[in-house]
């Protein structure tokens, strides 16, 4: 069902809603378009599906387009994604050509005459070369940019320098080597979406039953695309340590994004690694994209884990905190923006398997502590990471760019 800003008033209060109406007044009728490369799977699609309708509700004319690409194109852009997060890449002429080609093709059938263009992540970055630039262009990069591969970064600069503003998720991702204005906007979740809305115990039980997830033992879960950076492999090792002390079940829920060709391969690897435990249903792997399942799974979990090696922000952490769940996560990327160790969850070095196991056991043994951390987590999200705050940040930026 279509949501309006008014629907959020009960959660965030009158002042927040008034401020948004006030900010949007001068922007009424201004048009903008978001361009990214997938409708589902991953944080960008999650944010856009909540943000774009709300932008329209407050009077902007906001669109959302998807860059089409061949499997080759997505293979290359996934390598770019990895290299921007610190991997090395062999940047060949053919890679550059295929990268440019998908962007040029898009420009031949997709007209843009909006007042502002917002490009998400590296896939549609070269579009700026194929249009006559008549308006501000924003590059919204969602990943950890603190250690990009130098050659790739230097190549991408030929597009980046043409942008008016870059939006990053974290102060630490600022690039001192580019003169383009850089602003920090933290991602956010939609508390009313199917994934995050309140649901009854009955619905939770029914949903888990439908997906064949038994609830006779405590559940530990991680919701993440199957991806080496999400390190489901490491989490399985940790699960082995935990199971020596307490019997519990590990559920790994990860859909495959259309712009991520590596996910199937990684999924197969995890399946092989957990083979026997999958047979005994101690480890459950789920690959369906289903919002109510994510909601039910996070709510029924005793502990939620985010054992990532890189993470631009980690909306999955926000989603679990909103559900008052204790989260144990790697102390990397955007996660410490959301979790203060010992206050609303636990933070650990991603290599500290014993530490992860210890915190999981502590929470499984002490539901009072789990509830206390969980409650604190929900308050953090309410203050800082709801979609209304994200909308406010965008409106402030658009005011600066579009109202002379
Ligand atoms: N997600 C989902 N189903 C899955 C795996 C992930 O709906 O099986 C969603 C998850 O709930 C979150 C987003 O995808 O909303 C992941 O965003 P995050 O910032 O955590 O990571 P990204 O995938 O963007 O690296």
Short mmCIF file of C-alpha atoms and ligand atoms in Angstrom, two decimals:
data_model
loop_
_atom_site.label_atom_id
_atom_site.label_comp_id
_atom_site.label_asym_id
_atom_site.label_seq_id
_atom_site.Cartn_x
_atom_site.Cartn_y
_atom_site.Cartn_z
CA UNK A 1 0.00 0.00 0.00
CA UNK A 2 1.20 3.51 -0.83
CA UNK A 3 2.56 5.28 2.24
CA UNK A 4 2.47 9.01 2.88
CA UNK A 5 4.56 11.18 5.16
CA UNK A 6 1.59 11.50 7.48
CA UNK A 7 1.82 7.77 8.23
CA UNK A 8 5.15 8.35 10.01
CA UNK A 9 3.86 11.02 12.40
CA UNK A 10 3.06 8.54 15.16
CA UNK A 11 6.64 7.30 15.14
CA UNK A 12 8.69 10.48 14.66
CA UNK A 13 6.39 13.23 15.98
CA UNK A 14 4.93 16.46 14.63
CA UNK A 15 8.14 18.49 14.55
CA UNK A 16 9.94 16.14 12.18
CA UNK A 17 6.94 15.99 9.84
CA UNK A 18 6.49 19.76 9.88
CA UNK A 19 10.17 20.32 9.09
CA UNK A 20 9.92 18.05 6.05
CA UNK A 21 6.81 19.81 4.72
CA UNK A 22 8.52 23.12 5.31
CA UNK A 23 11.71 22.12 3.51
CA UNK A 24 9.83 20.64 0.58
CA UNK A 25 7.71 23.72 -0.05
CA UNK A 26 10.32 25.52 -2.15
CA UNK A 27 11.11 22.32 -4.03
CA UNK A 28 7.57 21.51 -5.15
CA UNK A 29 7.46 20.45 -8.78
CA UNK A 30 11.23 20.07 -9.08
CA UNK A 31 12.06 16.88 -10.86
CA UNK A 32 14.84 14.46 -10.13
CA UNK A 33 15.78 10.93 -11.08
CA UNK A 34 17.68 8.26 -9.17
CA UNK A 35 19.64 5.80 -11.29
CA UNK A 36 21.11 2.55 -9.96
CA UNK A 37 21.51 -0.98 -11.22
CA UNK A 38 19.05 -3.22 -9.39
CA UNK A 39 15.47 -3.12 -8.15
CA UNK A 40 16.12 -5.57 -5.33
CA UNK A 41 18.82 -7.27 -3.31
CA UNK A 42 21.00 -5.02 -1.23
CA UNK A 43 20.80 -1.73 0.55
CA UNK A 44 20.50 0.70 -2.37
CA UNK A 45 17.28 -0.83 -3.69
CA UNK A 46 15.98 -1.00 -0.14
CA UNK A 47 16.55 2.72 0.40
CA UNK A 48 15.18 3.81 -2.95
CA UNK A 49 11.97 1.85 -2.60
CA UNK A 50 11.20 3.83 0.56
CA UNK A 51 12.70 7.20 -0.36
CA UNK A 52 11.35 7.75 -3.88
CA UNK A 53 7.62 7.45 -3.00
CA UNK A 54 8.08 9.79 -0.03
CA UNK A 55 9.87 12.37 -2.20
CA UNK A 56 6.85 12.28 -4.51
CA UNK A 57 4.45 12.50 -1.60
CA UNK A 58 5.97 15.78 -0.42
CA UNK A 59 5.70 17.40 -3.84
CA UNK A 60 8.86 16.60 -5.75
CA UNK A 61 8.63 14.75 -9.02
CA UNK A 62 11.01 11.87 -8.30
CA UNK A 63 11.75 8.95 -10.60
CA UNK A 64 13.85 5.80 -10.33
CA UNK A 65 15.55 4.10 -13.27
CA UNK A 66 17.62 0.98 -13.53
CA UNK A 67 20.69 0.70 -15.70
CA UNK A 68 20.47 -2.44 -17.81
CA UNK A 69 23.58 -4.49 -18.23
CA UNK A 70 24.83 -7.73 -19.73
CA UNK A 71 26.31 -10.46 -17.48
CA UNK A 72 29.75 -9.26 -18.66
CA UNK A 73 28.96 -5.75 -17.54
CA UNK A 74 27.90 -6.90 -14.06
CA UNK A 75 30.97 -9.12 -13.79
CA UNK A 76 33.11 -6.08 -14.40
CA UNK A 77 31.20 -3.73 -12.13
CA UNK A 78 31.30 -6.29 -9.31
CA UNK A 79 35.10 -6.33 -9.75
CA UNK A 80 35.02 -2.52 -9.59
CA UNK A 81 32.91 -2.73 -6.43
CA UNK A 82 35.40 -5.13 -4.85
CA UNK A 83 38.39 -3.01 -5.92
CA UNK A 84 36.81 0.14 -4.49
CA UNK A 85 36.60 -1.73 -1.18
CA UNK A 86 40.27 -2.72 -1.28
CA UNK A 87 40.74 -5.67 -3.68
CA UNK A 88 43.15 -5.35 -6.57
CA UNK A 89 41.91 -5.36 -10.14
CA UNK A 90 43.47 -5.92 -13.53
CA UNK A 91 41.99 -2.91 -15.30
CA UNK A 92 42.02 -3.82 -18.97
CA UNK A 93 40.89 -1.92 -22.05
CA UNK A 94 38.07 -4.40 -22.67
CA UNK A 95 36.74 -3.93 -19.13
CA UNK A 96 36.65 -0.18 -19.65
CA UNK A 97 34.96 -0.61 -23.03
CA UNK A 98 32.21 -2.86 -21.70
CA UNK A 99 31.69 -0.53 -18.76
CA UNK A 100 31.26 2.44 -21.07
CA UNK A 101 29.13 0.53 -23.58
CA UNK A 102 26.28 -0.34 -21.15
CA UNK A 103 26.17 3.29 -20.06
CA UNK A 104 26.18 4.62 -23.60
CA UNK A 105 23.42 2.16 -24.59
CA UNK A 106 21.25 3.36 -21.71
CA UNK A 107 21.65 6.94 -22.87
CA UNK A 108 20.27 6.08 -26.32
CA UNK A 109 16.88 4.99 -24.99
CA UNK A 110 16.55 6.82 -21.69
CA UNK A 111 15.98 10.55 -21.90
CA UNK A 112 16.70 12.66 -18.89
CA UNK A 113 15.64 16.26 -18.59
CA UNK A 114 15.21 16.46 -14.80
CA UNK A 115 16.31 19.28 -12.52
CA UNK A 116 18.73 16.98 -10.74
CA UNK A 117 20.28 13.56 -11.41
CA UNK A 118 21.34 11.19 -8.61
CA UNK A 119 23.64 8.35 -9.63
CA UNK A 120 24.03 5.48 -7.16
CA UNK A 121 27.29 3.52 -6.94
CA UNK A 122 29.84 2.90 -9.72
CA UNK A 123 27.73 1.05 -12.30
CA UNK A 124 25.98 4.12 -13.86
CA UNK A 125 28.83 6.56 -13.13
CA UNK A 126 29.89 7.09 -16.81
CA UNK A 127 26.37 8.20 -17.76
CA UNK A 128 27.53 11.72 -17.10
CA UNK A 129 29.63 11.47 -20.27
CA UNK A 130 26.62 10.70 -22.47
CA UNK A 131 24.25 13.54 -21.65
CA UNK A 132 24.41 17.26 -22.11
CA UNK A 133 24.83 18.40 -18.53
CA UNK A 134 22.18 21.01 -17.78
CA UNK A 135 21.58 20.35 -14.09
CA UNK A 136 23.37 19.30 -10.89
CA UNK A 137 24.53 15.69 -10.87
CA UNK A 138 25.04 13.92 -7.54
CA UNK A 139 27.08 10.75 -7.10
CA UNK A 140 25.82 8.72 -4.14
CA UNK A 141 28.39 6.07 -3.35
CA UNK A 142 27.22 3.57 -0.75
CA UNK A 143 30.39 1.57 -0.14
CA UNK A 144 33.49 1.96 2.00
CA UNK A 145 35.80 4.20 -0.05
CA UNK A 146 38.66 4.41 2.39
CA UNK A 147 41.07 2.10 0.50
CA UNK A 148 40.20 2.01 -3.20
CA UNK A 149 42.51 0.44 -5.75
CA UNK A 150 44.59 3.39 -6.94
CA UNK A 151 44.46 2.67 -10.67
CA UNK A 152 40.73 2.14 -10.70
CA UNK A 153 40.11 5.22 -8.58
CA UNK A 154 42.22 7.28 -10.92
CA UNK A 155 40.26 5.98 -13.91
CA UNK A 156 36.88 6.69 -12.27
CA UNK A 157 37.96 10.23 -11.46
CA UNK A 158 37.45 11.14 -15.09
CA UNK A 159 33.72 10.83 -14.40
CA UNK A 160 33.65 11.79 -10.72
CA UNK A 161 35.23 15.20 -11.29
CA UNK A 162 32.25 16.18 -13.46
CA UNK A 163 29.81 15.75 -10.55
CA UNK A 164 28.58 18.64 -8.41
CA UNK A 165 28.37 16.74 -5.13
CA UNK A 166 29.33 13.33 -3.79
CA UNK A 167 27.33 11.76 -0.98
CA UNK A 168 29.17 9.33 1.32
CA UNK A 169 27.90 7.22 4.24
CA UNK A 170 30.73 7.95 6.70
CA UNK A 171 33.25 10.74 7.50
CA UNK A 172 36.05 8.17 7.15
CA UNK A 173 35.20 7.66 3.46
CA UNK A 174 35.95 11.26 2.48
CA UNK A 175 38.50 11.47 -0.32
CA UNK A 176 41.11 14.17 0.23
CA UNK A 177 42.34 13.76 -3.37
CA UNK A 178 39.23 15.13 -5.11
CA UNK A 179 38.02 18.72 -5.09
CA UNK A 180 34.34 17.82 -5.55
CA UNK A 181 32.13 18.78 -2.59
CA UNK A 182 31.54 15.74 -0.37
CA UNK A 183 28.64 15.47 2.05
CA UNK A 184 27.88 12.76 4.56
CA UNK A 185 24.39 11.29 4.66
CA UNK A 186 23.78 8.15 6.69
CA UNK A 187 21.43 5.58 5.20
CA UNK A 188 18.15 4.78 6.94
CA UNK A 189 15.33 2.26 7.13
CA UNK A 190 11.61 2.50 6.60
CA UNK A 191 9.91 1.51 9.88
CA UNK A 192 6.61 0.91 8.06
CA UNK A 193 7.87 -1.35 5.28
CA UNK A 194 6.92 -5.03 5.30
CA UNK A 195 10.47 -5.76 6.40
CA UNK A 196 10.37 -3.55 9.47
CA UNK A 197 6.74 -3.05 10.49
CA UNK A 198 5.38 -4.56 13.69
CA UNK A 199 4.03 -8.05 13.18
CA UNK A 200 2.19 -10.41 15.49
CA UNK A 201 3.76 -13.51 17.02
CA UNK A 202 1.29 -15.54 15.02
CA UNK A 203 2.51 -14.07 11.72
CA UNK A 204 6.12 -14.66 12.74
CA UNK A 205 5.44 -18.31 13.52
CA UNK A 206 3.43 -18.82 10.36
CA UNK A 207 6.13 -17.24 8.20
CA UNK A 208 8.95 -19.28 9.71
CA UNK A 209 6.90 -22.44 9.29
CA UNK A 210 6.28 -21.61 5.65
CA UNK A 211 10.03 -21.34 5.07
CA UNK A 212 10.67 -24.52 7.02
CA UNK A 213 12.58 -22.87 9.87
CA UNK A 214 11.95 -24.80 13.11
CA UNK A 215 11.84 -22.77 16.32
CA UNK A 216 12.58 -25.52 18.84
CA UNK A 217 16.10 -24.18 19.45
CA UNK A 218 17.43 -20.61 19.78
CA UNK A 219 18.05 -19.00 16.40
CA UNK A 220 21.16 -17.07 15.46
CA UNK A 221 20.82 -15.33 12.13
CA UNK A 222 22.52 -13.15 9.56
CA UNK A 223 20.59 -11.57 6.71
CA UNK A 224 23.03 -10.71 3.92
CA UNK A 225 23.63 -11.26 0.25
CA UNK A 226 25.91 -14.28 -0.28
CA UNK A 227 29.13 -12.36 -0.71
CA UNK A 228 32.70 -12.84 0.51
CA UNK A 229 32.58 -9.42 2.23
CA UNK A 230 29.64 -10.58 4.34
CA UNK A 231 31.78 -13.53 5.48
CA UNK A 232 29.14 -16.19 6.01
CA UNK A 233 32.12 -18.56 5.87
CA UNK A 234 33.62 -17.09 9.04
CA UNK A 235 30.24 -17.13 10.73
CA UNK A 236 29.97 -20.88 10.20
CA UNK A 237 33.30 -21.30 12.03
CA UNK A 238 31.94 -19.23 14.89
CA UNK A 239 28.77 -21.30 14.95
CA UNK A 240 30.87 -24.45 15.44
CA UNK A 241 32.45 -22.87 18.53
CA UNK A 242 29.06 -21.85 19.94
CA UNK A 243 27.48 -25.26 19.39
CA UNK A 244 30.09 -26.94 21.54
CA UNK A 245 28.49 -25.14 24.49
CA UNK A 246 24.84 -24.44 23.57
CA UNK A 247 22.61 -26.13 21.03
CA UNK A 248 21.20 -23.58 18.63
CA UNK A 249 20.41 -23.08 14.97
CA UNK A 250 22.12 -20.80 12.44
CA UNK A 251 19.99 -19.26 9.69
CA UNK A 252 21.75 -17.51 6.81
CA UNK A 253 19.28 -15.61 4.70
CA UNK A 254 20.67 -14.13 1.51
CA UNK A 255 19.01 -13.29 -1.74
CA UNK A 256 21.03 -12.89 -4.93
CA UNK A 257 21.04 -9.37 -6.32
CA UNK A 258 20.74 -9.13 -10.11
CA UNK A 259 23.86 -6.97 -10.29
CA UNK A 260 26.00 -9.49 -8.37
CA UNK A 261 27.18 -12.40 -10.53
CA UNK A 262 29.57 -13.74 -7.83
CA UNK A 263 26.84 -14.57 -5.34
CA UNK A 264 25.89 -17.98 -6.78
CA UNK A 265 29.49 -19.16 -6.63
CA UNK A 266 29.93 -17.99 -3.06
CA UNK A 267 26.61 -19.58 -2.08
CA UNK A 268 27.77 -22.94 -3.47
CA UNK A 269 30.95 -22.64 -1.42
CA UNK A 270 28.98 -22.03 1.76
CA UNK A 271 26.69 -24.93 0.94
CA UNK A 272 29.66 -27.27 0.61
CA UNK A 273 31.21 -25.98 3.82
CA UNK A 274 28.04 -26.48 5.85
CA UNK A 275 26.97 -29.66 4.08
CA UNK A 276 26.37 -31.99 7.05
CA UNK A 277 24.87 -29.32 9.24
CA UNK A 278 22.50 -28.34 6.44
CA UNK A 279 21.35 -31.97 6.23
CA UNK A 280 20.64 -32.01 9.98
CA UNK A 281 18.90 -28.61 9.66
CA UNK A 282 21.26 -27.03 12.17
CA UNK A 283 22.29 -24.58 9.51
CA UNK A 284 19.57 -23.27 7.22
CA UNK A 285 20.39 -21.41 4.03
CA UNK A 286 17.68 -19.32 2.42
CA UNK A 287 17.95 -17.63 -0.94
CA UNK A 288 14.46 -16.21 -1.44
CA UNK A 289 13.99 -12.48 -1.47
CA UNK A 290 11.14 -12.04 0.96
CA UNK A 291 10.61 -9.05 3.22
CA UNK A 292 8.19 -10.61 5.66
CA UNK A 293 10.61 -13.49 6.10
CA UNK A 294 13.45 -11.09 6.96
CA UNK A 295 11.12 -9.38 9.41
CA UNK A 296 10.01 -12.62 11.06
CA UNK A 297 13.49 -14.11 11.13
CA UNK A 298 15.10 -11.08 12.74
CA UNK A 299 12.29 -10.84 15.29
CA UNK A 300 12.42 -14.52 16.26
CA UNK A 301 16.25 -14.62 16.44
CA UNK A 302 17.80 -14.68 19.89
CA UNK A 303 20.86 -12.96 18.50
CA UNK A 304 21.49 -11.23 15.16
CA UNK A 305 25.01 -11.30 13.70
CA UNK A 306 26.73 -9.13 11.10
CA UNK A 307 30.10 -10.73 10.58
CA UNK A 308 31.15 -8.57 7.62
CA UNK A 309 34.67 -7.75 6.47
CA UNK A 310 33.62 -4.52 4.69
CA UNK A 311 30.38 -2.67 5.07
CA UNK A 312 29.45 0.76 3.73
CA UNK A 313 26.79 1.12 6.41
CA UNK A 314 24.94 -2.21 6.99
CA UNK A 315 21.21 -1.58 6.85
CA UNK A 316 20.71 -5.12 8.12
CA UNK A 317 22.16 -3.96 11.45
CA UNK A 318 19.73 -1.02 11.51
CA UNK A 319 16.84 -3.36 10.74
CA UNK A 320 17.71 -5.70 13.60
CA UNK A 321 18.31 -2.86 16.08
CA UNK A 322 14.90 -1.41 15.18
CA UNK A 323 13.39 -4.75 16.17
CA UNK A 324 15.07 -4.42 19.59
CA UNK A 325 17.46 -7.26 18.86
CA UNK A 326 20.93 -7.54 20.36
CA UNK A 327 23.37 -7.38 17.44
CA UNK A 328 26.91 -8.74 17.48
CA UNK A 329 28.85 -7.29 14.60
CA UNK A 330 32.26 -6.55 13.13
CA UNK A 331 33.78 -3.27 14.17
CA UNK A 332 34.19 -2.03 10.60
CA UNK A 333 32.79 0.49 8.10
CA UNK A 334 29.42 1.96 9.00
CA UNK A 335 28.64 -0.51 11.80
CA UNK A 336 30.20 1.49 14.69
CA UNK A 337 28.00 4.43 13.65
CA UNK A 338 25.11 2.29 14.84
CA UNK A 339 26.50 0.13 17.64
CA UNK A 340 28.38 1.26 20.71
CA UNK A 341 30.08 -1.78 22.20
CA UNK A 342 28.31 -2.98 25.33
CA UNK A 343 25.59 -0.32 25.09
CA UNK A 344 23.35 -1.51 22.28
CA UNK A 345 25.19 -4.57 21.01
CA UNK A 346 28.72 -5.90 20.74
CA UNK A 347 31.49 -4.92 18.35
CA UNK A 348 34.41 -7.19 17.54
CA UNK A 349 37.38 -7.48 15.27
CA UNK A 350 36.11 -9.60 12.36
CA UNK A 351 38.98 -12.07 12.91
CA UNK A 352 38.10 -12.56 16.59
CA UNK A 353 36.06 -15.77 16.23
CA UNK A 354 36.42 -16.64 19.93
CA UNK A 355 35.12 -13.18 20.81
CA UNK A 356 32.06 -13.57 18.57
CA UNK A 357 31.34 -17.01 20.08
CA UNK A 358 31.77 -15.65 23.60
CA UNK A 359 29.31 -12.77 23.01
CA UNK A 360 26.76 -15.08 21.40
CA UNK A 361 26.94 -17.45 24.38
CA UNK A 362 26.69 -14.56 26.81
CA UNK A 363 23.49 -13.33 25.18
CA UNK A 364 21.97 -16.78 24.83
CA UNK A 365 22.55 -17.34 28.56
CA UNK A 366 21.36 -13.92 29.64
CA UNK A 367 18.05 -12.86 28.04
CA UNK A 368 17.86 -9.83 30.37
CA UNK A 369 21.10 -8.45 28.99
CA UNK A 370 19.89 -9.23 25.46
CA UNK A 371 16.67 -7.30 26.08
CA UNK A 372 18.53 -4.34 27.57
CA UNK A 373 20.91 -4.02 24.62
CA UNK A 374 17.99 -4.49 22.22
CA UNK A 375 15.93 -1.69 23.74
CA UNK A 376 18.90 0.69 23.59
CA UNK A 377 19.38 -0.24 19.92
CA UNK A 378 15.84 0.68 18.97
CA UNK A 379 16.29 4.13 20.53
CA UNK A 380 19.43 4.77 18.47
CA UNK A 381 17.59 3.93 15.26
CA UNK A 382 14.61 6.06 16.22
CA UNK A 383 16.86 9.07 16.76
CA UNK A 384 19.19 8.74 13.81
CA UNK A 385 18.38 6.14 11.20
CA UNK A 386 14.77 6.38 10.08
CA UNK A 387 13.73 7.27 6.54
CA UNK A 388 12.30 10.66 7.60
CA UNK A 389 15.81 11.77 8.60
CA UNK A 390 17.18 10.60 5.27
CA UNK A 391 14.46 12.50 3.43
CA UNK A 392 15.27 15.63 5.47
CA UNK A 393 18.97 15.36 4.56
CA UNK A 394 18.14 15.02 0.86
CA UNK A 395 15.76 17.97 0.96
CA UNK A 396 18.41 20.13 2.63
CA UNK A 397 20.92 19.20 -0.05
CA UNK A 398 18.42 19.77 -2.89
CA UNK A 399 17.54 23.18 -1.43
CA UNK A 400 21.20 24.16 -1.66
CA UNK A 401 21.58 22.84 -5.20
CA UNK A 402 18.29 23.86 -6.77
CA UNK A 403 17.08 27.00 -5.04
CA UNK A 404 19.21 29.96 -6.02
N1 LIG B 1 18.27 -8.25 2.13
C1 LIG B 1 17.07 -8.92 1.93
N2 LIG B 1 17.08 -10.26 1.78
C2 LIG B 1 18.23 -10.96 1.81
C3 LIG B 1 19.46 -10.28 2.00
C4 LIG B 1 19.44 -8.91 2.15
O1 LIG B 1 16.00 -8.32 1.90
O2 LIG B 1 18.16 -12.17 1.68
C5 LIG B 1 18.21 -6.79 2.36
C6 LIG B 1 18.48 -6.44 3.80
O3 LIG B 1 17.33 -6.66 4.59
C7 LIG B 1 18.89 -4.98 3.68
C8 LIG B 1 19.64 -4.96 2.35
O4 LIG B 1 19.20 -6.11 1.63
O5 LIG B 1 17.75 -4.17 3.59
C9 LIG B 1 21.14 -5.08 2.58
O6 LIG B 1 21.65 -3.82 2.86
P1 LIG B 1 23.05 -3.63 3.57
O7 LIG B 1 23.30 -2.19 3.68
O8 LIG B 1 23.05 -4.39 4.87
O9 LIG B 1 24.10 -4.36 2.63
P2 LIG B 1 24.41 -4.33 1.05
O10 LIG B 1 23.73 -5.55 0.50
O11 LIG B 1 23.86 -3.06 0.49
O12 LIG B 1 25.89 -4.45 0.97
#
